[in-house]
CSV table of C-alpha atoms in Angstrom, one decimal:
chain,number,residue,atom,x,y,z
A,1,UNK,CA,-44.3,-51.3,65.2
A,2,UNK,CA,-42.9,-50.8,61.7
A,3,UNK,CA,-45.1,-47.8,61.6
A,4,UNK,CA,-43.2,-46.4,64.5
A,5,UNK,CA,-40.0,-47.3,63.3
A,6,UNK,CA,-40.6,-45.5,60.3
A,7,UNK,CA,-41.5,-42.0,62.1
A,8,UNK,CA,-38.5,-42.5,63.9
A,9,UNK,CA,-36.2,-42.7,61.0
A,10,UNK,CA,-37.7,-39.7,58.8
A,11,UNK,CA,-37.7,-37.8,62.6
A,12,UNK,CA,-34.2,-38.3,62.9
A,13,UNK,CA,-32.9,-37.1,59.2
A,14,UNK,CA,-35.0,-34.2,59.5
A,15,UNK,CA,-33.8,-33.4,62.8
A,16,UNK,CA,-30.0,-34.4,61.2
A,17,UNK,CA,-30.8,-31.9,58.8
A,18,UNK,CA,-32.0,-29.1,60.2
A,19,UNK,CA,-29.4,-29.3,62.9
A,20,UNK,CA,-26.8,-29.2,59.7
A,21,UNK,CA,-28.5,-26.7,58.0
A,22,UNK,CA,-28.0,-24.1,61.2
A,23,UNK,CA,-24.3,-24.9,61.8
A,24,UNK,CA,-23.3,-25.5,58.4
A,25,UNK,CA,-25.6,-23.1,56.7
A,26,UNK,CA,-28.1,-25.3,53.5
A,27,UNK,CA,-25.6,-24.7,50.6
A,28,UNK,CA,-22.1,-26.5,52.7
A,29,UNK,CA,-24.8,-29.3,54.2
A,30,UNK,CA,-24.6,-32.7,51.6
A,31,UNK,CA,-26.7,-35.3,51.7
A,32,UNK,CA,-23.9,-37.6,52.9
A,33,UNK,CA,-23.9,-35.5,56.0
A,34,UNK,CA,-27.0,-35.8,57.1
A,35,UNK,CA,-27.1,-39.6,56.7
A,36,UNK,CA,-24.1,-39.5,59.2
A,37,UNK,CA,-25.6,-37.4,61.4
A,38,UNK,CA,-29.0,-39.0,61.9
A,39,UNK,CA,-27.3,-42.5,61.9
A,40,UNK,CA,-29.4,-43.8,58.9
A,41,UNK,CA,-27.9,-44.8,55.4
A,42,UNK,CA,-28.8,-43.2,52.2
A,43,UNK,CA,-31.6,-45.8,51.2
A,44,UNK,CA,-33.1,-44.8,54.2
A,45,UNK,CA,-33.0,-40.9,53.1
A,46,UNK,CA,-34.1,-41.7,49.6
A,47,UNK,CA,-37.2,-43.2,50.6
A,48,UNK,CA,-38.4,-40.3,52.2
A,49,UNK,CA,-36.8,-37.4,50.3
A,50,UNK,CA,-36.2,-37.2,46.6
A,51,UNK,CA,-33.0,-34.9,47.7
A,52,UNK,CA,-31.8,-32.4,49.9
A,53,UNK,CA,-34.2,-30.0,48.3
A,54,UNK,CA,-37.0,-31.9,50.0
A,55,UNK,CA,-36.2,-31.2,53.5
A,56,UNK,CA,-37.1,-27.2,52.8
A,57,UNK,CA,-40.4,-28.6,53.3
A,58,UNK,CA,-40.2,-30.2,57.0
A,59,UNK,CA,-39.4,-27.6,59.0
A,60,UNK,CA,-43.2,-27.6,60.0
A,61,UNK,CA,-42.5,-30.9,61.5
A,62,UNK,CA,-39.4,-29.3,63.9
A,63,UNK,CA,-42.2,-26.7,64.5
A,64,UNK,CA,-44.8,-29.4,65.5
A,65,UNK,CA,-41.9,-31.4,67.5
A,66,UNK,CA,-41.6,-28.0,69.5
A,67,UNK,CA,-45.5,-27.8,70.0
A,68,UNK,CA,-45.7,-31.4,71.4
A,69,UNK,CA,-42.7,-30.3,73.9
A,70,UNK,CA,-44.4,-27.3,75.0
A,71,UNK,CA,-47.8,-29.0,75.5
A,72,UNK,CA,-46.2,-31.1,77.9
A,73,UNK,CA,-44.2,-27.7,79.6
A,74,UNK,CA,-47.7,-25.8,79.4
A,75,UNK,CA,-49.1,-24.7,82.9
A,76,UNK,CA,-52.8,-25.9,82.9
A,77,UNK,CA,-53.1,-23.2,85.1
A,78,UNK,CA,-52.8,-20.6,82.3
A,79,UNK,CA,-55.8,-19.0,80.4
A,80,UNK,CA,-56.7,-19.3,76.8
A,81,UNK,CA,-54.7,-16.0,75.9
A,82,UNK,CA,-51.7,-16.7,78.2
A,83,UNK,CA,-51.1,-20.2,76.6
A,84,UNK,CA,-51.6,-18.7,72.8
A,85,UNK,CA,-48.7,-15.9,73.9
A,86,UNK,CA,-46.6,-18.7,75.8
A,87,UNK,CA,-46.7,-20.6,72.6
A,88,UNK,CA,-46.2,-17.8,70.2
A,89,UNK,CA,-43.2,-16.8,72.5
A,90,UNK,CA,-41.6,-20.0,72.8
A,91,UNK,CA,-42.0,-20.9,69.2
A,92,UNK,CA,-40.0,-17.5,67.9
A,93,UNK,CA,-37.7,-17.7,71.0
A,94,UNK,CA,-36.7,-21.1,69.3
A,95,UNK,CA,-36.9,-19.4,64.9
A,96,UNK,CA,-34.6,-16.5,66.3
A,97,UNK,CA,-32.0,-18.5,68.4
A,98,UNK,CA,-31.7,-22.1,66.3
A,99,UNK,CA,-32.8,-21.0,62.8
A,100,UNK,CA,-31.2,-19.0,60.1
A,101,UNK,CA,-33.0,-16.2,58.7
A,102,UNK,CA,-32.3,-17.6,55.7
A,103,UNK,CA,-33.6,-20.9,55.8
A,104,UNK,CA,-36.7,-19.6,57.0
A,105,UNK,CA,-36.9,-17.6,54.2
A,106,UNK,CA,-36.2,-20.1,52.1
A,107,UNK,CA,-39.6,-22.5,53.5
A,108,UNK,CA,-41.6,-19.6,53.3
A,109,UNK,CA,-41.2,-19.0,49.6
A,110,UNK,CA,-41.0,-23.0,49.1
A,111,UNK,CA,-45.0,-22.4,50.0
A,112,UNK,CA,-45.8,-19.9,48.4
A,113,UNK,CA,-44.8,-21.9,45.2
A,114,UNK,CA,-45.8,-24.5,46.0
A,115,UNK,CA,-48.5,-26.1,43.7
A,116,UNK,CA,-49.8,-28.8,46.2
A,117,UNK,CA,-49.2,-29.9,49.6
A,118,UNK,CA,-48.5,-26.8,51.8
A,119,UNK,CA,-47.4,-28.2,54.8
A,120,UNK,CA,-47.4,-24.7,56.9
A,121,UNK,CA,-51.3,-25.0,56.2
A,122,UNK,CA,-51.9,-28.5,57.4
A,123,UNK,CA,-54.8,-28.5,58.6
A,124,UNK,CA,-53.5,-31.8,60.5
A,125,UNK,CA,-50.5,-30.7,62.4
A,126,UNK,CA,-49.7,-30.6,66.1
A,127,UNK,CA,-50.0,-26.8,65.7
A,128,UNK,CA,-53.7,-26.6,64.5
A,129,UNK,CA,-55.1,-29.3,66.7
A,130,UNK,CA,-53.2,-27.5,69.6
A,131,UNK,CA,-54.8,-24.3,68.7
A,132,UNK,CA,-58.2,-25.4,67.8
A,133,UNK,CA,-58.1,-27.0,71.5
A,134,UNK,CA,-56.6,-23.8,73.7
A,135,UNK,CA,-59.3,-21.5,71.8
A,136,UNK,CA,-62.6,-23.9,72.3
A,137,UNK,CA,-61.8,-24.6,75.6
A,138,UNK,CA,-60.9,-20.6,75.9
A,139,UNK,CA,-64.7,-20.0,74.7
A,140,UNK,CA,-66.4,-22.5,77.0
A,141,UNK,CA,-64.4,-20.8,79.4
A,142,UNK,CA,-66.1,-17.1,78.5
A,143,UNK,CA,-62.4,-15.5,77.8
A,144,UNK,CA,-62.5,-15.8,73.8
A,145,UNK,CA,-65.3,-13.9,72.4
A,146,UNK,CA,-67.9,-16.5,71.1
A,147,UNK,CA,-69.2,-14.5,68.2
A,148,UNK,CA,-66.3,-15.6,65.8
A,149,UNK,CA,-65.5,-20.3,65.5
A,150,UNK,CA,-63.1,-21.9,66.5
A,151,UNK,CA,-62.0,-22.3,63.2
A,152,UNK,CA,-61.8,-18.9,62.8
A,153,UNK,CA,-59.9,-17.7,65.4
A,154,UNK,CA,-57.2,-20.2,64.5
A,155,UNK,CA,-57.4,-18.9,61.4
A,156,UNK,CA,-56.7,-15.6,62.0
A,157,UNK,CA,-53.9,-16.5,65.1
A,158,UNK,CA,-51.6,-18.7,62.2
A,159,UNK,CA,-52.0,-15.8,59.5
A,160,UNK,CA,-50.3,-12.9,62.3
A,161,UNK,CA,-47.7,-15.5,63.1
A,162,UNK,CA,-47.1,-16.4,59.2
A,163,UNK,CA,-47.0,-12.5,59.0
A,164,UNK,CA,-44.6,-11.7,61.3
A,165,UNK,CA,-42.2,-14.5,60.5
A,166,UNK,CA,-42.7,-13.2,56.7
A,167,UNK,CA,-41.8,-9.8,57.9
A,168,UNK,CA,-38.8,-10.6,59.9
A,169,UNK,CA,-37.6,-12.2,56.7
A,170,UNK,CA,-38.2,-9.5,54.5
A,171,UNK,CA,-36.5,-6.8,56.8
A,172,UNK,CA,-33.6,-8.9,57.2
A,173,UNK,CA,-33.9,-9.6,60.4
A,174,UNK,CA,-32.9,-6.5,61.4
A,175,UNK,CA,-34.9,-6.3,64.6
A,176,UNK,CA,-35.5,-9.3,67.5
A,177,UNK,CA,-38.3,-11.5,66.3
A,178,UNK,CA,-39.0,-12.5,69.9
A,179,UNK,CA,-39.0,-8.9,71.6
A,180,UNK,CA,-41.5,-7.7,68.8
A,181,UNK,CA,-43.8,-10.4,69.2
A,182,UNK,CA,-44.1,-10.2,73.0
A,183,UNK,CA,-45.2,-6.5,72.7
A,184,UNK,CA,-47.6,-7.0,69.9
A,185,UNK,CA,-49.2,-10.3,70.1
A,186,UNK,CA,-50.8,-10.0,73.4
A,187,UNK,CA,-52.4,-6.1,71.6
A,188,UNK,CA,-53.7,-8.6,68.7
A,189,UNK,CA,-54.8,-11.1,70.6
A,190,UNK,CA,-56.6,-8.3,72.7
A,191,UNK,CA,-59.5,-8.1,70.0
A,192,UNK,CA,-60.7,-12.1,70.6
A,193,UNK,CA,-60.8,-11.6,74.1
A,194,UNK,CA,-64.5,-12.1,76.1
């Protein structure tokens, strides 16, 4: 139960915070704010986060809250490919209408400086476990080509999301992250088809 209780609390400031740093942008969003808004105190927040800093470092969890929602939304009916584009769709639908270029920016060069834990590569996450089950069960299905793992198929699916999230950022945004990955992730995911 504590266990629980716990999640819940660190859930709820990074949720607070996140939601913060989209309306009030990262630099105007304190601490003290985000203790308001996710109803906890500041002892709470210190226990999980050395500082505000910290947080740069969650938004893998929103990401993997937004997995475990679409898992549930997921049509079994779907094939392997039509659930990786569903998911790739939904996920950027989501980066482009509820997260600032800028913060998104700002994780993705948190990792790559990053000197140990990179939480976008978490091998545990919703997202990998999510994608290493669509992709076997697309194999033993005969619609992903067998000739590559598991393994690396998920590989090679979260380095062309990485990439065109990293190249959103870098052009400033200056075309629809969703409407470019609708047209060209269904041409990569072409090659791993049966």
């Amino acid at each position: 139960m504590p266990r629980k209780n716990a999640r819940n609390t660190k859930g709820r400031i990074i949720s607070a915070a996140w939601k913060l740093f989209y309306e009030q942008g990262y630099e105007d969003t304190t601490v003290e704010d985000i203790v308001f808004e996710s109803e906890t105190s500041k002892g709470s927040f210190y226990h999980y986060f050395d500082g505000k800093d910290a947080l740069l470092g969650t938004l893998a969890y929103v990401f993997d809250e937004k997995y475990e929602e679409l898992m549930e939304a997921m049509d079994p009916a779907m094939n392997a490919m039509e659930k990786l584009i569903y998911l790739n769709h939904e996920l950027f639908a989501m980066i482009d209408g509820g997260i600032s270029m800028d913060l998104l920016a700002r994780l993705l060069s948190t990792q790559l400086l990053a000197r140990g834990e990179k939480h976008l590569l978490d091998r545990n996450r919703t997202y990998f476990k999510l994608l290493r089950q669509i992709i076997a069960q697309g194999q033993r299905d005969g619609q992903l080509r067998t000739d590559r793992t598991v393994n690396e198929i998920v590989k090679a699916y979260a380095l062309w999301e990485r990439a065109l999230m990293y190249d959103w950022c870098l052009s400033g945004g200056e075309y629809s992250l969703v409407a470019y990955t609708d047209s060209m992730t269904p041409m990569f995911l072409q090659s791993y088809g049966a």
